[in-house]
Each structure stands twice: as structure tokens, then as C-alpha cells.
Coordinates of N, CA, C and O in Angstrom, one line a residue:
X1 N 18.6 2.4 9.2 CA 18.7 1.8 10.5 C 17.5 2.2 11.3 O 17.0 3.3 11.3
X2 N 17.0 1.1 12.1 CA 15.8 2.0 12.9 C 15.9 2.4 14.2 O 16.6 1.8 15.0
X3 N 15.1 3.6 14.4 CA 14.9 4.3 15.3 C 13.9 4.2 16.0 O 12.8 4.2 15.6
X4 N 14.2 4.0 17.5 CA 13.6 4.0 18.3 C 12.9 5.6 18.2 O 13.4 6.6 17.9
X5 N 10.9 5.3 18.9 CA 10.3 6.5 18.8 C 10.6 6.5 20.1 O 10.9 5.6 20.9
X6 N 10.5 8.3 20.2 CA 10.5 9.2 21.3 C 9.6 9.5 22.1 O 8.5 9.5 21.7
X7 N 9.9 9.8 23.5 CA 8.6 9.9 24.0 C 7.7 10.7 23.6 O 6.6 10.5 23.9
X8 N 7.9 11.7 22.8 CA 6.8 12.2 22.2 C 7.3 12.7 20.5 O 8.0 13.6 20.0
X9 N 6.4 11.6 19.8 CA 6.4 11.3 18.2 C 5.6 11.6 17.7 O 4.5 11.2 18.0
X10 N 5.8 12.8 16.4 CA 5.2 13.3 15.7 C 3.8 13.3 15.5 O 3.2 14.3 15.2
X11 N 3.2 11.7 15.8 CA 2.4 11.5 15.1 C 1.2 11.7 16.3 O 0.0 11.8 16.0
X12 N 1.7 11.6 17.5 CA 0.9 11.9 18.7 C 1.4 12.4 19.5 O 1.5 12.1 20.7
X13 N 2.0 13.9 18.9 CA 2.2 14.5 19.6 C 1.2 15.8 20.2 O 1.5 16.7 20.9
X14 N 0.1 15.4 19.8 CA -0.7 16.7 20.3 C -1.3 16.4 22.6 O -1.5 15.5 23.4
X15 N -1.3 17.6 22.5 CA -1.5 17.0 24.1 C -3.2 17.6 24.5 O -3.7 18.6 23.8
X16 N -3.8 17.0 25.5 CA -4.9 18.2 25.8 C -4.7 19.7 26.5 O -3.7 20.1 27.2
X17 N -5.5 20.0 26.2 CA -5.6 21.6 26.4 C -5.3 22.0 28.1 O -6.0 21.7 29.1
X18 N -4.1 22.7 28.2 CA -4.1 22.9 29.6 C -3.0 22.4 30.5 O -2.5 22.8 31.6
X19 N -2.6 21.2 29.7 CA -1.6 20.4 30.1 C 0.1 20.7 30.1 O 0.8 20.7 29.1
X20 N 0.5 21.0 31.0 CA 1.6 21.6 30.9 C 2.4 20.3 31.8 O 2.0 19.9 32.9
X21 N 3.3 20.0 31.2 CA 4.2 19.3 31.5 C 5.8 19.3 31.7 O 6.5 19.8 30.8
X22 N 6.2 18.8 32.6 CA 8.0 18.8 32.2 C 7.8 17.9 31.1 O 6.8 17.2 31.0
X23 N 9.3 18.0 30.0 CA 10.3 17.8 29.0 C 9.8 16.3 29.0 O 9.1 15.6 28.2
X24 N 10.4 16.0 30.3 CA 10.8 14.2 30.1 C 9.5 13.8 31.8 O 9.8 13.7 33.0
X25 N 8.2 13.7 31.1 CA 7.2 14.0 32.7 C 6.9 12.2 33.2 O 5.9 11.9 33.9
X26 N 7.7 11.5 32.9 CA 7.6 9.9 33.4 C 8.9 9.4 33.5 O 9.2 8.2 33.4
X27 N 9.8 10.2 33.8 CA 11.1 9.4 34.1 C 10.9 9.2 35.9 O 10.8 10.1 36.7
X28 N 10.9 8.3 35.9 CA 11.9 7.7 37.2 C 12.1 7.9 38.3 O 13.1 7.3 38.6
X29 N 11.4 9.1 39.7 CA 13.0 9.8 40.1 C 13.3 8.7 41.4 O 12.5 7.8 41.8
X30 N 14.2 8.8 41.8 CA 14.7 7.8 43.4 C 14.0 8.8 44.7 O 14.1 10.0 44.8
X31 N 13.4 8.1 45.4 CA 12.2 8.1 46.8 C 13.3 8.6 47.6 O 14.4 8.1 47.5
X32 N 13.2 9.7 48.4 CA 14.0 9.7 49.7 C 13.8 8.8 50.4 O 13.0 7.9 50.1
X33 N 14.3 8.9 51.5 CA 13.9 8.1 52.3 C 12.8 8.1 53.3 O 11.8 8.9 53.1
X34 N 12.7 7.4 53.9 CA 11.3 7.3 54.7 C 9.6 7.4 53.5 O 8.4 7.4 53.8
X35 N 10.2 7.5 52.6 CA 8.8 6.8 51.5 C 8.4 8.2 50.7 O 8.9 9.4 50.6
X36 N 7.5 7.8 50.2 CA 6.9 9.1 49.2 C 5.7 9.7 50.2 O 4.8 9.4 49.5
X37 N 5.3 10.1 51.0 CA 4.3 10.3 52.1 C 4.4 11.4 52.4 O 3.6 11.9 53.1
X38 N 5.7 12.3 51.9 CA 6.2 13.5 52.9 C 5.3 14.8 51.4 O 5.6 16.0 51.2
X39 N 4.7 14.3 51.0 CA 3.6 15.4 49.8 C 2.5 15.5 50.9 O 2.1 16.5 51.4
X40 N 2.0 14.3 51.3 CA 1.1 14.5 51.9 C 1.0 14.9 53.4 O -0.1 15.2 53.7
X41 N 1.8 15.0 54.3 CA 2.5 15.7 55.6 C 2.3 17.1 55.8 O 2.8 18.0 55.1
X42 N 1.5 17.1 56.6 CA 0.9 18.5 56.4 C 0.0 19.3 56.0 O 0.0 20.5 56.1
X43 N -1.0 18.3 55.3 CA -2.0 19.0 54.1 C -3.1 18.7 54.6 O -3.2 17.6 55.3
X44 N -4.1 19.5 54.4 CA -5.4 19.1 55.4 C -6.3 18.4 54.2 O -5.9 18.5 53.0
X45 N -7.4 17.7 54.5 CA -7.9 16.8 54.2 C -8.3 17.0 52.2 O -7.8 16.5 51.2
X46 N -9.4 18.0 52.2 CA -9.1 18.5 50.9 C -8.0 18.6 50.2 O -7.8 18.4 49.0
X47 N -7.0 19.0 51.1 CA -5.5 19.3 49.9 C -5.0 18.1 49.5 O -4.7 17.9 48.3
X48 N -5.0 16.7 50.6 CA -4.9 15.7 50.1 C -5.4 15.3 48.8 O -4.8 14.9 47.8
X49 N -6.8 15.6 49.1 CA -7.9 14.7 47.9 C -7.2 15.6 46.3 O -6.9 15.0 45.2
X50 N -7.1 16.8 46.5 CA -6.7 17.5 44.9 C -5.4 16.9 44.9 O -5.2 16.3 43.9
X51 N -4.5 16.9 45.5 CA -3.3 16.5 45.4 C -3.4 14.9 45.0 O -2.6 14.4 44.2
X52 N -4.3 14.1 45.5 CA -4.1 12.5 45.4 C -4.8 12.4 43.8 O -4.2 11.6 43.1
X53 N -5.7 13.0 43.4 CA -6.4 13.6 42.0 C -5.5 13.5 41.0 O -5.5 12.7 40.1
X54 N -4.6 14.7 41.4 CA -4.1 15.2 40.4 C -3.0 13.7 40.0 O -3.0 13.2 38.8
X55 N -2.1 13.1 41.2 CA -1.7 12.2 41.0 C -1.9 11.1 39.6 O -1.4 10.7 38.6
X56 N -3.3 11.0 40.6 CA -4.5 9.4 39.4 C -4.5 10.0 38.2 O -4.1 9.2 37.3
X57 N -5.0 11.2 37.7 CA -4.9 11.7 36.7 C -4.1 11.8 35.6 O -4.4 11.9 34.5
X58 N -2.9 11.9 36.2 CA -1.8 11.8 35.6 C -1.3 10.8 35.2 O -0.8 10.6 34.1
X59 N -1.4 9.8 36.4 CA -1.3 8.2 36.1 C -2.1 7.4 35.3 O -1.8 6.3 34.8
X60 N -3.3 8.2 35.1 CA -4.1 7.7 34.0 C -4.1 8.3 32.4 O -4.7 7.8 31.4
X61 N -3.4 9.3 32.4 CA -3.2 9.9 31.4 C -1.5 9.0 30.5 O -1.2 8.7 29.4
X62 N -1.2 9.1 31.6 CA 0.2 8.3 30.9 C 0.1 7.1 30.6 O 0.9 6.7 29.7
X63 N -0.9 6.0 31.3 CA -1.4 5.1 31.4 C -2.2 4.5 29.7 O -2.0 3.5 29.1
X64 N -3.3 6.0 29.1 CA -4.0 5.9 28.1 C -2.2 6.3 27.0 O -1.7 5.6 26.1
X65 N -1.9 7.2 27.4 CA -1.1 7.4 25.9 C 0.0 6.3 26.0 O 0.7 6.1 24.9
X66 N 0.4 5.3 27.3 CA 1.0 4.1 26.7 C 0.1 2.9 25.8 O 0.3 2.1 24.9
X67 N -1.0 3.3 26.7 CA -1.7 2.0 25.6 C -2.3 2.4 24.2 O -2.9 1.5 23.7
X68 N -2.1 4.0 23.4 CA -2.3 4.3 22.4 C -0.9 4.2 21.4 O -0.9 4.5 20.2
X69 N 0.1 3.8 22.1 CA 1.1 4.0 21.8 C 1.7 2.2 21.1 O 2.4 1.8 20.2
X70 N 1.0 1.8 22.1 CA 1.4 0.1 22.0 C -0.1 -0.1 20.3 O 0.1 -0.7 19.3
X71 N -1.0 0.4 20.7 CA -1.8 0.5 19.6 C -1.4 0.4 18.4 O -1.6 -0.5 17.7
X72 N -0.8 1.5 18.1 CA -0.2 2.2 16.7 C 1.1 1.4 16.7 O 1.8 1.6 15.7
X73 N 1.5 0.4 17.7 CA 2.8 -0.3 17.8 C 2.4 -1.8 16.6 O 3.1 -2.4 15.9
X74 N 0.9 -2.0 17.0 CA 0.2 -3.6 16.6 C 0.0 -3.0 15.1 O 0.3 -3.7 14.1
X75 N -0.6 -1.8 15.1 CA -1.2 -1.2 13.5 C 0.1 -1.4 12.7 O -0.2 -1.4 11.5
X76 N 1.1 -1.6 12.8 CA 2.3 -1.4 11.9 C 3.1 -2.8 11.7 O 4.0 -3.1 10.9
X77 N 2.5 -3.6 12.7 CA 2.8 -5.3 12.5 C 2.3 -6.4 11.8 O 1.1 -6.6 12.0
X78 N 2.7 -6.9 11.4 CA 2.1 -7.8 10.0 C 1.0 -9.0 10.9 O 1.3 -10.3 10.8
X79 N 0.3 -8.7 11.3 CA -0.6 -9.3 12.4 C -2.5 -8.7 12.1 O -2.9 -7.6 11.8
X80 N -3.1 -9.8 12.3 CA -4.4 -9.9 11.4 C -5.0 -8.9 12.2 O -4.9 -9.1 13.5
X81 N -5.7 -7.8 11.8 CA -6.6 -6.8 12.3 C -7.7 -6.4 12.3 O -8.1 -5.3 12.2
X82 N -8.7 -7.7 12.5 CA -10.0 -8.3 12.2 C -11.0 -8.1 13.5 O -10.7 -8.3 14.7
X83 N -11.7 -7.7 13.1 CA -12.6 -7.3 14.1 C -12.9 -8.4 15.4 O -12.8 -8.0 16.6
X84 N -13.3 -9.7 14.9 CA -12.9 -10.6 15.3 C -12.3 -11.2 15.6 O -12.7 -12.3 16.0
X85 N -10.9 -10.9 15.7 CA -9.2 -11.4 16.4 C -9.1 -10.3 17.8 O -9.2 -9.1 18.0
X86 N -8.7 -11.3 18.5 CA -8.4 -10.9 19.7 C -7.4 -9.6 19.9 O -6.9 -9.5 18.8
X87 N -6.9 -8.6 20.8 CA -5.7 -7.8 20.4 C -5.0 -8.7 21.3 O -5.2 -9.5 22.2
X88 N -3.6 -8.1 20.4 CA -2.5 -8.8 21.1 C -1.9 -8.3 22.4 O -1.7 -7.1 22.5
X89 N -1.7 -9.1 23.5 CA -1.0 -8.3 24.7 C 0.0 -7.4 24.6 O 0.6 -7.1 23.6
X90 N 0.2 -6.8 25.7 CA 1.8 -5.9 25.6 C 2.9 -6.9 25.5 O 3.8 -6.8 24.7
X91 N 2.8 -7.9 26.1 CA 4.1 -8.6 25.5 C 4.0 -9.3 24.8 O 5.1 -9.7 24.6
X92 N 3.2 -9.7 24.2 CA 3.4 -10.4 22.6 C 3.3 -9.2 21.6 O 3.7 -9.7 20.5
X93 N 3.2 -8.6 21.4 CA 3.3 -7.3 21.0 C 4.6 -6.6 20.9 O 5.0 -6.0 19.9
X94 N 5.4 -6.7 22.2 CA 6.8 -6.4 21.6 C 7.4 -7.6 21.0 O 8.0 -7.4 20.0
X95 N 7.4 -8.9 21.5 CA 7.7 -10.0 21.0 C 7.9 -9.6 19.7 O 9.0 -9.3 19.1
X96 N 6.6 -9.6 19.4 CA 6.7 -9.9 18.0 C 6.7 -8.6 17.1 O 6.4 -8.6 15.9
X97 N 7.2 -7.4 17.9 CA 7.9 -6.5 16.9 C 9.1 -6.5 17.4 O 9.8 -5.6 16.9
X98 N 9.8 -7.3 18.2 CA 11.2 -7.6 18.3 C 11.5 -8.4 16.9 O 12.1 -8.1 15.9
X99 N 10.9 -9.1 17.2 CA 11.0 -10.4 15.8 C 11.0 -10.0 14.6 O 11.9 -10.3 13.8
X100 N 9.8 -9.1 14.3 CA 9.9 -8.7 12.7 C 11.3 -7.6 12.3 O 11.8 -7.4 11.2
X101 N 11.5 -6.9 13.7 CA 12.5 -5.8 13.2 C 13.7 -7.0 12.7 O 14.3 -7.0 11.6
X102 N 13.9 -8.0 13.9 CA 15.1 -9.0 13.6 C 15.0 -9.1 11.9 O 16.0 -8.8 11.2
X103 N 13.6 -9.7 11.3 CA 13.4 -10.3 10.4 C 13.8 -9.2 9.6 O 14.7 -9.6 8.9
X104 N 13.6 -8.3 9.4 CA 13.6 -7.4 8.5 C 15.2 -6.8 8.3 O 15.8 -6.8 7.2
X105 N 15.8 -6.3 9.4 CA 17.4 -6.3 9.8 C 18.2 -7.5 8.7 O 19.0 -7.2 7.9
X106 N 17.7 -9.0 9.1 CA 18.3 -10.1 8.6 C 18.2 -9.7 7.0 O 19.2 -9.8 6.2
X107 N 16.9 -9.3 6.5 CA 16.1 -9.2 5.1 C 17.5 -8.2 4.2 O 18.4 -8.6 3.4
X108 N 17.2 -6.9 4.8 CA 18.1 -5.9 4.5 C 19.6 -6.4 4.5 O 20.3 -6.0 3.6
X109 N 20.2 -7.1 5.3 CA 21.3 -7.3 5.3 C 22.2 -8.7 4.5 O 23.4 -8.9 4.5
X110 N 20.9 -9.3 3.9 CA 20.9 -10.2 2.7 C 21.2 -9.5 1.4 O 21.9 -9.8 0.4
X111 N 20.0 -8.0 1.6 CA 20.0 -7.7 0.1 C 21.5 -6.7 -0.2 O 22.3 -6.6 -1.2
X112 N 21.5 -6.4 1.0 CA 23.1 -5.5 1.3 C 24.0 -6.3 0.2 O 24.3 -5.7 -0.8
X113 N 24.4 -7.7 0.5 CA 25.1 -8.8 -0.2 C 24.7 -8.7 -0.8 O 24.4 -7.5 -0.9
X114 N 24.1 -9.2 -1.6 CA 23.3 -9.2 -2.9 C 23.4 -8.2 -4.1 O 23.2 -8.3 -5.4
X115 N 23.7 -7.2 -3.2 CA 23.6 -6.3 -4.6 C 25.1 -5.2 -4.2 O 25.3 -4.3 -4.9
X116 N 26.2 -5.7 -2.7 CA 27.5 -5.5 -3.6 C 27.9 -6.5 -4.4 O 28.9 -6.3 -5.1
X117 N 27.3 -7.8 -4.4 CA 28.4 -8.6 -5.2 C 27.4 -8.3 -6.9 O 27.8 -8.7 -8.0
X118 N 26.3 -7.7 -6.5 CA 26.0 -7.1 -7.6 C 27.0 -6.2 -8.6 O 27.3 -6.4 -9.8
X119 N 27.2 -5.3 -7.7 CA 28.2 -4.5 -8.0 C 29.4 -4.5 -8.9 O 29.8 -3.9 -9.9
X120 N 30.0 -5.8 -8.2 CA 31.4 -6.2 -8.1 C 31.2 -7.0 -9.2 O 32.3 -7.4 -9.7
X121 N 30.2 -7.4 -9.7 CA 30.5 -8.3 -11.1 C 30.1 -7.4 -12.3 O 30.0 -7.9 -13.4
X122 N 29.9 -6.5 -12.2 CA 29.5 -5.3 -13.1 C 30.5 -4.8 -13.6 O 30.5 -3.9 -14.4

């Protein structure tokens, strides 16, 4: 059966030096109210700038390891990987590893038949 990868899979799992993160560091959380602004309320001008820094940084960090992620997503798709072929988008890219998992699911589940009625005539 397949498994969905985790946010953090074996295979890229190494992180840079220094980087200390929560568990689960891109989930979601819900805004209080009156907006996300109240980080910066009270901080004088420099604290802003390291604080708005650290933000982008982060945003850019999660940003590179989704698009390394979607990478290694195309390397494993039956899709031409020619120097000269375009890459494929993020959403043709799941498209079309939606598709093949279907294809493959449908494949397996042919041979499944196939080989109890294999069985069954033995």
C-alpha cells in the first residue's frame, strides 16, 4: 500500500547546521485577532529588521526544501528527464503522480486477480 512521505523523509532528512526547529515547524497556526502585527508592537526598528529576517529566512528555507521535495517527486515519475524538456509544474506534477499511483493501484489490483484465481485452479 503506499505511503504517503513525511515531513521529514529519510532521504532528506539532514537539516543545516544550527537549525533548530519545532517537530511539526510549518503547520498552520489560527491568527488572533486584530492580525499577526502584535510580533512587531513594541520593537524598535532593528528588532523589527532581525525579527522580519528571521521570518524570510525561514520562509525561504521551507520554500527551497518544498521545491526539493517536489523535485525528487518528478525523479521518480515516468516523465522524460532530458536536459532539454521543460520541468514540469507543481501541479502537473501531482497530476500526474496522482495518475500513475491510480495506474499502478489499478496494475496491482489486476495482478491480485490473476494470481488468486491462479491459486484456485492449482
Amino acid at each position: 500500500m503506499f505511503k504517503p512521505p513525511t515531513s521529514r523523509s529519510p532521504i532528506h532528512s539532514e537539516s543545516p547546521p544550527g537549525a533548530e526547529e519545532e517537530i511539526e515547524p510549518y503547520v498552520r497556526r489560527k491568527r488572533a485577532e486584530g492580525g499577526g502585527r502584535k510580533k512587531m508592537h513594541g520593537l524598535n526598528e532593528q528588532e523589527q529588521n532581525l525579527l522580519r529576517n528571521s521570518i524570510n529566512s525561514r520562509e525561504r528555507r521551507r520554500m527551497h526544501e518544498l521545491n526539493d521535495e517536489f523535485e525528487a517527486l518528478r525523479e521518480c515519475l515516468p516523465y522524460p528527464n532530458e536536459a532539454n524538456s521543460r520541468r514540469m509544474s507543481k501541479a502537473n506534477t501531482l497530476l500526474l503522480a496522482s495518475n500513475w499511483i491510480k495506474q499502478l493501484s489499478n496494475a496491482n489490483h489486476k495482478l491480485t486477480i490473476e494470481l488468486n484465481a491462479a491459486h484456485i485452479k492449482v
